[in-house]
Every structure is written in C-alpha cells, then in structure tokens.
Amino acid sequence: MGIASTTIIPTAGNQSATAAFLQNMTLEITPRQAEKLPLIAQNVAPGTHVFVALVDPSHVEDQISAVAEIRKMGLEPVPHVPARFVRDHDDLKRRVERLSTSGDVTRYLVLGGGAPEPIGDYHCALQLMETGVFEANGAKALGVAGHPEGNADIAKLHGEAMLMQALSEKQAYIRNAGLEGFISTQFLFEAAPVASWAKMLRDNGIDLPAFIGIPGPASIKTLAKYAAVCGVGNSARFIRKQALNITKLLSVSTPDKFIEDLATLHATSPELKVMGPHMYPFGGFDKLFDWLSTLPR
C-alpha cells in the first residue's frame, strides 16, 4: 500500500502551534539510560510520559528498575512489552504484575518486537493483549506501534495491507476492553509521510491518537547508523546523502522543520489526531534538552 506525498503548508503563528504541540511530548529511553533520569526530570514537565524500550530479553530486570525510578521522579512510566521477548503466559503475568507493583504502571506499549524469531509462545502484540493480563493488573491504556513509512519486514511476508488490518484489530480489542489507546510511531525525518499515513488511518476507521517518532539532535553519522539499523524509509534520504560526504559526518542535524511541520499538522488538521512528538534521544540528552530550550514552550 503506497503512501502518497503531502505538502505541509506552514500556518501563521508557528511559534504558538509549536508550543502547543510540544506540550504533548513523550520521551524514550533504554533501561541502561536510567542514570539520566534526574536530568530528564529537571527538563520536562511532571507527569511526562517516559517510555522504556526493551531491546534485549535479558534486560527485563533493568527495565523494571528503570520504571520504578521514573515513577519516583514524578514522571509517567510506559514500558515496552514486545511479544517476541515473552516466553509464555506465566512470564507475561509475572512481568506485568511486577511493573504494576514497582512502578504503578497503568500504560504500556505492546509490540510485536523486532526479533526475527520469538523466544516463546507469542509473536504479535494482539496475542499479548488478548490474554487480558494488562487490564487484570490495572492497565488503563495500551499503546501500539505505528509505521508511517511502512514496515518492510511485515510487508515482505504479508503485504502492507496487513499493517492496517492489525491496527484495526488492536483498536477493536482496546475499545472492547474499555481501555484508552494510542499509537507511538517509529522515527522518521519529515512530516509529509505522517500526514498521508494519518489520513489513511482515519479513512480506514482507525482513530487512535498518534505520537510521532522524532530523532533528537545528533550527528549525521549517528542518525545514518540508526536509520540503517531500523530500516527507516524514504524520509531518511537526506541523512543518507549527507552521510556520503565525509566532511559532514560529524555535523549535528536538528529536526526543527520536522517539528514545525508536525505542529502545523496538529493545529490545522486536528481530525488526524497527530498529537505530539515522541523523542528519541539518539544524540544524547544534553543535546536534546539544549535544543528543546531554543523552541517556543
């Protein structure tokens, strides 16, 4: 399923639009970045949603510890639970019970996970949801992954239409369970694919609010590395081109235009429910917060 290009026309009052968009900012860390939580707490509003990724099944204990620290800092922890990193129903139950108890977790991002093969019984997010374990342990909201530029792994096996079908099924489960739902997307580099994708969602009856993955300030070399590893789509073409120029590898790229365009989309097309930025601190938290301090808030 192709995604048509869309032109974003800046609005008058871009500063106030950007400030409004940034009010809904979420952040993502890995468990091993928990040492940065004091710095994070100093630079974001109380109650900001801090997602804790799980990129290795051996890091579950670190994730649980990070979630507890996030709660102590007055922030809202949102742990990732990738299906392919869960062994069985008992493993899921124990994990969610501990996250709920140690971090008072009520929001989860439930994913398929990027591993080529599952370590246990589950391979997709919907299977985890259908266990009922999350709501049985006090969950109030379940998030799912979004891919504005498609997902090459899924498309290869099942076709792009499967992504839309899967989102529709997850939304139906969330609604039937009486939970709040949201979408958190893979990072990308420009707003036009987001606009087209969000419209496609709404046209297909999917109206979950979407938080858009944005890479924080980082060197061209760092961004090119993440784009290659994560299979980011066409929006990374500028980064790839810059990475070919060795003199530009260490120059820092900031997503100012991306934020401005998304803020315009948020302000002028509220029906698309592009709600806020989900920040990936690829260049480090110091660079991220220094850059954020230059934006209208």
XYZ file of N, CA, C and O in Angstrom, residues 90-228:
556
model
N 2.745 -17.292 31.862
C 3.239 -17.052 33.219
C 4.314 -15.972 33.235
O 4.359 -15.134 34.145
N 5.178 -15.973 32.233
C 6.211 -14.945 32.117
C 5.570 -13.568 31.967
O 5.949 -12.600 32.648
N 4.583 -13.458 31.094
C 3.883 -12.183 30.901
C 3.217 -11.737 32.189
O 3.324 -10.564 32.590
N 2.521 -12.652 32.848
C 1.795 -12.316 34.076
C 2.744 -11.819 35.158
O 2.490 -10.779 35.799
N 3.836 -12.532 35.367
C 4.812 -12.109 36.389
C 5.384 -10.738 36.058
O 5.521 -9.877 36.933
N 5.708 -10.536 34.790
C 6.331 -9.271 34.381
C 5.381 -8.094 34.593
O 5.751 -7.063 35.171
N 4.158 -8.235 34.126
C 3.191 -7.136 34.243
C 2.830 -6.892 35.709
O 2.675 -5.740 36.139
N 2.721 -7.946 36.489
C 2.458 -7.774 37.923
C 3.571 -6.975 38.585
O 3.322 -6.076 39.394
N 4.817 -7.270 38.245
C 5.943 -6.557 38.843
C 6.019 -5.107 38.368
O 6.317 -4.203 39.160
N 5.759 -4.872 37.096
C 5.744 -3.493 36.593
C 4.645 -2.694 37.270
O 4.843 -1.540 37.663
N 3.493 -3.317 37.440
C 2.371 -2.650 38.089
C 2.682 -2.323 39.541
O 2.378 -1.238 40.030
N 3.323 -3.256 40.222
C 3.606 -3.077 41.653
C 4.757 -2.108 41.887
O 4.661 -1.194 42.708
N 5.864 -2.298 41.159
C 7.063 -1.492 41.433
C 6.968 -0.084 40.879
O 7.533 0.854 41.449
N 6.262 0.083 39.759
C 6.211 1.400 39.128
C 4.822 1.967 38.992
O 4.638 3.005 38.350
N 3.835 1.301 39.602
C 2.448 1.744 39.484
C 2.098 2.019 38.018
O 1.500 3.036 37.670
N 2.486 1.078 37.154
C 2.314 1.270 35.715
C 0.851 1.068 35.332
O 0.231 0.070 35.707
N 0.329 2.012 34.570
C -1.039 1.885 34.042
C -1.075 2.022 32.526
O -2.133 1.870 31.921
N 0.082 2.308 31.918
C 0.169 2.479 30.463
C 1.302 1.608 29.931
O 2.405 1.602 30.488
N 1.037 0.895 28.857
C 2.029 0.010 28.250
C 2.041 0.239 26.749
O 1.010 0.553 26.146
N 3.223 0.046 26.145
C 3.327 -0.019 24.694
C 3.523 -1.488 24.342
O 4.554 -2.081 24.680
N 2.529 -2.081 23.696
C 2.545 -3.513 23.410
C 2.934 -3.704 21.945
O 2.259 -3.199 21.040
N 4.023 -4.434 21.734
C 4.643 -4.529 20.415
C 4.801 -5.982 19.982
O 4.819 -6.890 20.820
N 5.004 -6.173 18.687
C 5.430 -7.479 18.217
C 6.883 -7.714 18.599
O 7.266 -8.773 19.067
N 7.701 -6.684 18.402
C 9.133 -6.787 18.688
C 9.913 -7.078 17.421
O 9.408 -7.701 16.493
N 11.157 -6.611 17.397
C 11.945 -6.702 16.176
C 12.742 -7.977 16.009
O 13.434 -8.140 15.011
N 12.666 -8.912 16.979
C 13.459 -10.144 16.864
C 12.963 -11.000 15.705
O 11.757 -11.116 15.494
N 13.875 -11.609 14.943
C 13.447 -12.438 13.809
C 12.592 -13.617 14.244
O 11.667 -14.022 13.544
N 12.903 -14.185 15.426
C 12.152 -15.327 15.932
C 11.742 -15.063 17.378
O 12.520 -14.505 18.153
N 10.540 -15.464 17.769
C 10.135 -15.305 19.170
C 10.894 -16.250 20.083
O 11.295 -17.342 19.664
N 11.066 -15.839 21.347
C 11.733 -16.725 22.306
C 10.727 -17.658 22.973
O 11.126 -18.547 23.722
N 9.436 -17.436 22.705
C 8.421 -18.242 23.362
C 7.162 -18.382 22.534
O 7.223 -18.579 21.314
N 6.016 -18.227 23.204
C 4.718 -18.560 22.617
C 4.097 -17.459 21.765
O 3.106 -17.722 21.078
N 4.614 -16.238 21.838
C 3.929 -15.105 21.217
C 4.777 -14.480 20.109
O 5.999 -14.405 20.212
N 4.100 -14.004 19.083
C 4.840 -13.334 18.007
C 4.238 -11.988 17.629
O 4.835 -11.252 16.849
N 3.051 -11.641 18.165
C 2.463 -10.340 17.812
C 1.766 -9.722 19.016
O 1.404 -10.412 19.978
N 1.598 -8.404 18.948
C 1.054 -7.639 20.070
C -0.359 -8.084 20.442
O -0.710 -8.150 21.627
N -1.180 -8.369 19.438
C -2.571 -8.721 19.721
C -2.652 -9.971 20.588
O -3.537 -10.078 21.454
N -1.753 -10.916 20.390
C -1.747 -12.117 21.230
C -1.548 -11.753 22.701
O -2.191 -12.331 23.578
N -0.655 -10.814 22.978
C -0.446 -10.383 24.364
C -1.690 -9.708 24.913
O -2.103 -9.954 26.047
N -2.283 -8.824 24.119
C -3.484 -8.112 24.571
C -4.594 -9.084 24.939
O -5.270 -8.931 25.966
N -4.784 -10.093 24.103
C -5.918 -10.996 24.272
C -5.803 -11.908 25.500
O -6.767 -12.569 25.864
N -4.634 -11.897 26.155
C -4.517 -12.651 27.406
C -5.319 -11.992 28.527
O -5.648 -12.644 29.518
N -5.597 -10.667 28.402
C -6.291 -9.946 29.465
C -5.406 -9.599 30.647
O -5.876 -9.020 31.629
N -4.106 -9.916 30.563
C -3.202 -9.709 31.691
C -3.039 -8.229 32.031
O -2.954 -7.851 33.205
N -3.028 -7.374 31.023
C -2.773 -5.951 31.286
C -3.900 -5.331 32.107
O -3.665 -4.740 33.167
N -5.125 -5.471 31.645
C -6.236 -4.860 32.382
C -6.465 -5.543 33.729
O -6.934 -4.906 34.694
N -6.116 -6.843 33.834
C -6.237 -7.541 35.120
C -5.281 -6.968 36.157
O -5.467 -7.156 37.361
N -4.234 -6.263 35.688
C -3.246 -5.655 36.586
C -3.300 -4.127 36.571
O -2.286 -3.460 36.789
N -4.476 -3.591 36.300
C -4.687 -2.160 36.470
C -4.352 -1.285 35.289
O -4.335 -0.047 35.420
N -4.083 -1.868 34.123
C -3.789 -1.032 32.954
C -4.997 -0.189 32.584
O -6.136 -0.668 32.599
N -4.724 1.052 32.248
C -5.772 1.962 31.780
C -5.599 2.311 30.306
O -6.548 2.777 29.665
N -4.383 2.121 29.790
C -4.118 2.476 28.390
C -3.121 1.507 27.790
O -2.137 1.126 28.437
N -3.381 1.114 26.549
C -2.448 0.287 25.793
C -2.087 1.015 24.511
O -2.968 1.484 23.779
N -0.791 1.108 24.261
C -0.315 1.708 23.023
C 0.158 0.644 22.058
O 0.528 -0.463 22.462
N 0.134 0.988 20.784
C 0.584 0.085 19.732
C 1.539 0.835 18.814
O 1.580 2.064 18.808
N 2.303 0.082 18.040
C 3.299 0.686 17.150
C 2.659 1.172 15.868
O 1.716 0.565 15.355
N 3.181 2.285 15.338
C 2.759 2.806 14.044
C 3.956 2.961 13.130
O 5.071 3.245 13.588
N 3.723 2.790 11.832
C 4.813 2.844 10.847
C 4.390 3.734 9.675
O 3.885 3.238 8.668
N 4.582 5.046 9.804
C 4.153 5.951 8.728
C 4.778 5.657 7.373
O 4.206 6.005 6.341
N 5.964 5.047 7.370
C 6.615 4.714 6.103
C 6.574 3.217 5.815
O 7.345 2.710 5.003
N 5.649 2.518 6.480
C 5.524 1.089 6.270
C 6.496 0.303 7.119
O 7.350 0.861 7.825
N 6.350 -1.011 7.075
C 7.229 -1.909 7.815
C 7.710 -2.979 6.847
O 6.937 -3.848 6.423
N 8.969 -2.893 6.468
C 9.491 -3.763 5.409
C 9.391 -5.238 5.779
O 9.089 -6.080 4.925
N 9.616 -5.564 7.063
C 9.587 -6.970 7.474
C 8.190 -7.565 7.305
O 8.024 -8.667 6.782
N 7.180 -6.808 7.748
C 5.805 -7.304 7.635
C 5.357 -7.312 6.178
O 4.723 -8.256 5.705
N 5.693 -6.251 5.455
C 5.284 -6.146 4.050
C 5.842 -7.303 3.235
O 5.180 -7.841 2.347
N 7.082 -7.702 3.557
C 7.728 -8.776 2.824
C 6.949 -10.092 2.962
O 6.801 -10.856 2.027
N 6.454 -10.323 4.172
C 5.767 -11.591 4.447
C 4.278 -11.563 4.142
O 3.706 -12.526 3.644
N 3.634 -10.409 4.479
C 2.166 -10.379 4.453
C 1.573 -9.263 3.597
O 0.354 -9.233 3.406
N 2.416 -8.309 3.152
C 1.892 -7.163 2.417
C 1.540 -6.024 3.359
O 1.219 -6.240 4.532
N 1.599 -4.797 2.852
C 1.352 -3.605 3.670
C -0.076 -3.568 4.229
O -0.325 -2.999 5.289
N -1.028 -4.165 3.524
C -2.413 -4.137 3.998
C -2.542 -4.789 5.367
O -3.445 -4.453 6.148
N -1.637 -5.708 5.686
C -1.678 -6.379 6.980
C -1.469 -5.401 8.130
O -2.025 -5.572 9.222
N -0.664 -4.349 7.904
C -0.440 -3.348 8.945
C -1.746 -2.663 9.329
O -2.033 -2.458 10.512
N -2.541 -2.291 8.325
C -3.810 -1.628 8.592
C -4.786 -2.574 9.288
O -5.490 -2.187 10.233
N -4.822 -3.801 8.837
C -5.709 -4.786 9.451
C -5.326 -5.017 10.915
O -6.196 -5.092 11.799
N -4.026 -5.134 11.166
C -3.560 -5.375 12.533
C -3.913 -4.202 13.443
O -4.356 -4.400 14.580
N -3.736 -2.979 12.951
C -4.099 -1.811 13.749
C -5.588 -1.794 14.053
O -6.008 -1.461 15.171
N -6.387 -2.140 13.065
C -7.836 -2.176 13.263
C -8.215 -3.201 14.330
O -9.056 -2.936 15.201
N -7.586 -4.363 14.301
C -7.894 -5.411 15.280
C -7.445 -5.001 16.684
O -8.151 -5.249 17.672
N -6.303 -4.359 16.783
C -5.827 -3.904 18.096
C -6.733 -2.819 18.657
O -7.059 -2.813 19.846
N -7.147 -1.879 17.790
C -8.069 -0.837 18.228
C -9.368 -1.461 18.751
O -9.906 -1.037 19.787
N -9.881 -2.456 18.035
C -11.128 -3.108 18.452
C -10.968 -3.751 19.824
O -11.851 -3.635 20.684
N -9.823 -4.411 20.045
C -9.614 -5.041 21.355
C -9.567 -3.976 22.448
O -10.198 -4.123 23.506
N -8.792 -2.928 22.218
C -8.643 -1.860 23.211
C -10.001 -1.259 23.567
O -10.328 -1.051 24.747
N -10.804 -0.966 22.549
C -12.123 -0.375 22.786
C -13.026 -1.345 23.557
O -13.726 -0.950 24.494
N -13.047 -2.594 23.140
C -13.914 -3.581 23.788
C -13.524 -3.815 25.246
O -14.370 -4.167 26.074
N -12.240 -3.626 25.547
C -11.761 -3.802 26.915
C -11.978 -2.557 27.772
O -11.673 -2.570 28.971
N -12.486 -1.489 27.156
C -12.737 -0.254 27.900
C -11.475 0.504 28.257
O -11.451 1.260 29.241
N -10.427 0.331 27.452
C -9.151 0.982 27.707
C -8.945 2.172 26.784
O -9.573 2.276 25.728
N -8.050 3.047 27.183
C -7.577 4.122 26.302
C -6.532 3.527 25.373
O -5.795 2.623 25.756
N -6.464 4.020 24.158
C -5.466 3.530 23.211
C -4.686 4.669 22.586
O -5.157 5.819 22.551
N -3.504 4.368 22.105
C -2.695 5.367 21.400
C -1.716 4.635 20.493
O -1.474 3.436 20.636
N -1.159 5.385 19.554
C -0.130 4.871 18.648
C 1.160 5.648 18.902
O 1.137 6.882 19.014
N 2.257 4.932 19.010
C 3.578 5.553 19.073
C 4.358 5.051 17.871
O 4.453 3.845 17.646
N 4.910 5.968 17.072
C 5.468 5.550 15.788
C 6.985 5.377 15.813
O 7.691 5.939 16.653
N 7.442 4.615 14.845
C 8.854 4.544 14.509
C 9.328 5.957 14.145
O 8.523 6.797 13.713
N 10.613 6.232 14.344
C 11.098 7.571 13.990
C 11.224 7.699 12.475
O 11.412 6.728 11.740
N 11.083 8.935 12.031
C 11.334 9.280 10.640
C 11.812 10.722 10.593
O 12.137 11.291 11.649
N 11.876 11.320 9.415
C 12.580 12.590 9.302
C 11.774 13.715 8.672
O 12.268 14.836 8.576
N 10.561 13.446 8.213
C 9.775 14.523 7.621
C 8.291 14.253 7.806
O 7.869 13.113 8.040
N 7.506 15.332 7.680
C 6.099 15.270 8.058
C 5.164 14.782 6.961
O 4.075 14.285 7.264
N 5.541 14.911 5.690
C 4.613 14.545 4.615
C 4.140 13.094 4.712
O 2.938 12.825 4.583
N 5.027 12.123 4.955
C 4.537 10.748 5.100
C 3.601 10.584 6.291
O 2.688 9.748 6.253
N 3.817 11.368 7.349
C 2.943 11.294 8.526
C 1.529 11.737 8.165
O 0.538 11.095 8.531
N 1.433 12.839 7.429
C 0.119 13.358 7.043
C -0.644 12.340 6.193
O -1.841 12.089 6.424
N 0.037 11.750 5.227
C -0.615 10.771 4.352
C -1.039 9.529 5.129
O -2.134 8.998 4.947
N -0.148 9.067 5.987
C -0.427 7.874 6.798
C -1.589 8.118 7.759
O -2.488 7.277 7.887
N -1.580 9.269 8.429
C -2.654 9.571 9.386
C -4.001 9.649 8.685
O -5.019 9.167 9.201
N -4.020 10.230 7.496
C -5.281 10.292 6.735
C -5.735 8.884 6.350
O -6.934 8.560 6.410
N -4.785 8.034 5.963
C -5.125 6.667 5.609
C -5.733 5.929 6.811
O -6.694 5.173 6.664
N -5.154 6.150 7.995
C -5.717 5.538 9.200
C -7.170 5.956 9.388
O -8.060 5.111 9.615
N -7.411 7.260 9.328
C -8.768 7.766 9.588
C -9.736 7.246 8.520
O -10.876 6.906 8.825
N -9.277 7.187 7.278
C -10.133 6.674 6.194
C -10.488 5.202 6.415
O -11.499 4.720 5.896
N -9.660 4.507 7.189
C -9.906 3.089 7.471
C -10.514 2.868 8.861
O -10.520 1.740 9.361
N -11.018 3.956 9.455
C -11.729 3.824 10.724
C -10.844 3.704 11.956
O -11.330 3.388 13.043
N -9.556 3.968 11.798
C -8.641 3.913 12.949
C -8.424 5.332 13.446
O -7.881 6.172 12.726
N -8.883 5.613 14.659
C -8.805 6.993 15.137
C -8.042 7.116 16.451
O -8.254 8.051 17.230
N -7.117 6.197 16.703
C -6.267 6.311 17.882
C -5.342 7.522 17.728
O -4.812 7.764 16.643
N -5.129 8.289 18.793
C -4.184 9.410 18.713
C -2.772 8.899 18.459
O -2.380 7.835 18.959
N -2.014 9.649 17.667
C -0.674 9.207 17.254
C 0.402 10.171 17.762
O 0.263 11.398 17.640
N 1.448 9.601 18.320
C 2.622 10.348 18.772
C 3.769 9.953 17.842
O 4.080 8.766 17.695
N 4.374 10.958 17.228
C 5.244 10.725 16.081
C 6.719 10.683 16.492
O 7.224 11.618 17.124
N 7.395 9.609 16.108
C 8.798 9.434 16.461
C 9.702 10.434 15.762
O 9.701 10.531 14.530
N 10.453 11.182 16.556
C 11.360 12.213 16.039
C 12.756 11.973 16.612
O 12.917 11.880 17.831
N 13.768 11.862 15.763
C 15.133 11.733 16.278
C 15.620 13.076 16.805
O 15.547 14.091 16.103
N 16.084 13.091 18.043
C 16.636 14.325 18.590
C 17.930 14.706 17.897
O 18.441 13.963 17.047
N 18.482 15.880 18.229
C 19.721 16.329 17.597
C 20.827 15.286 17.733
O 21.048 14.735 18.816
N 21.488 15.012 16.629
C 22.570 14.023 16.618
C 23.433 14.268 15.397
O 23.017 14.947 14.446
N 24.614 13.703 15.411
C 25.481 13.830 14.242
C 24.877 13.066 13.068
O 24.107 12.111 13.250
N 25.235 13.496 11.864
C 24.789 12.803 10.653
C 25.198 11.333 10.718
O 24.426 10.430 10.360
N 26.404 11.065 11.212
C 26.887 9.691 11.318
C 25.974 8.860 12.215
O 25.611 7.724 11.874
N 25.600 9.404 13.361
C 24.734 8.680 14.303
C 23.355 8.434 13.708
O 22.810 7.326 13.795
N 22.778 9.465 13.092
C 21.441 9.307 12.505
C 21.452 8.299 11.361
O 20.515 7.501 11.224
N 22.500 8.326 10.552
C 22.596 7.375 9.447
C 22.688 5.948 9.978
O 22.098 5.020 9.415
N 23.409 5.762 11.087
C 23.540 4.431 11.689
C 22.172 3.926 12.155
O 21.781 2.798 11.848
N 21.432 4.759 12.884
C 20.116 4.333 13.377
C 19.143 4.097 12.227
O 18.340 3.162 12.261
N 19.206 4.950 11.215
C 18.308 4.780 10.076
C 18.567 3.456 9.374
O 17.632 2.766 8.951
N 19.836 3.073 9.261
C 20.182 1.811 8.607
C 19.738 0.615 9.439
O 19.153 -0.341 8.925
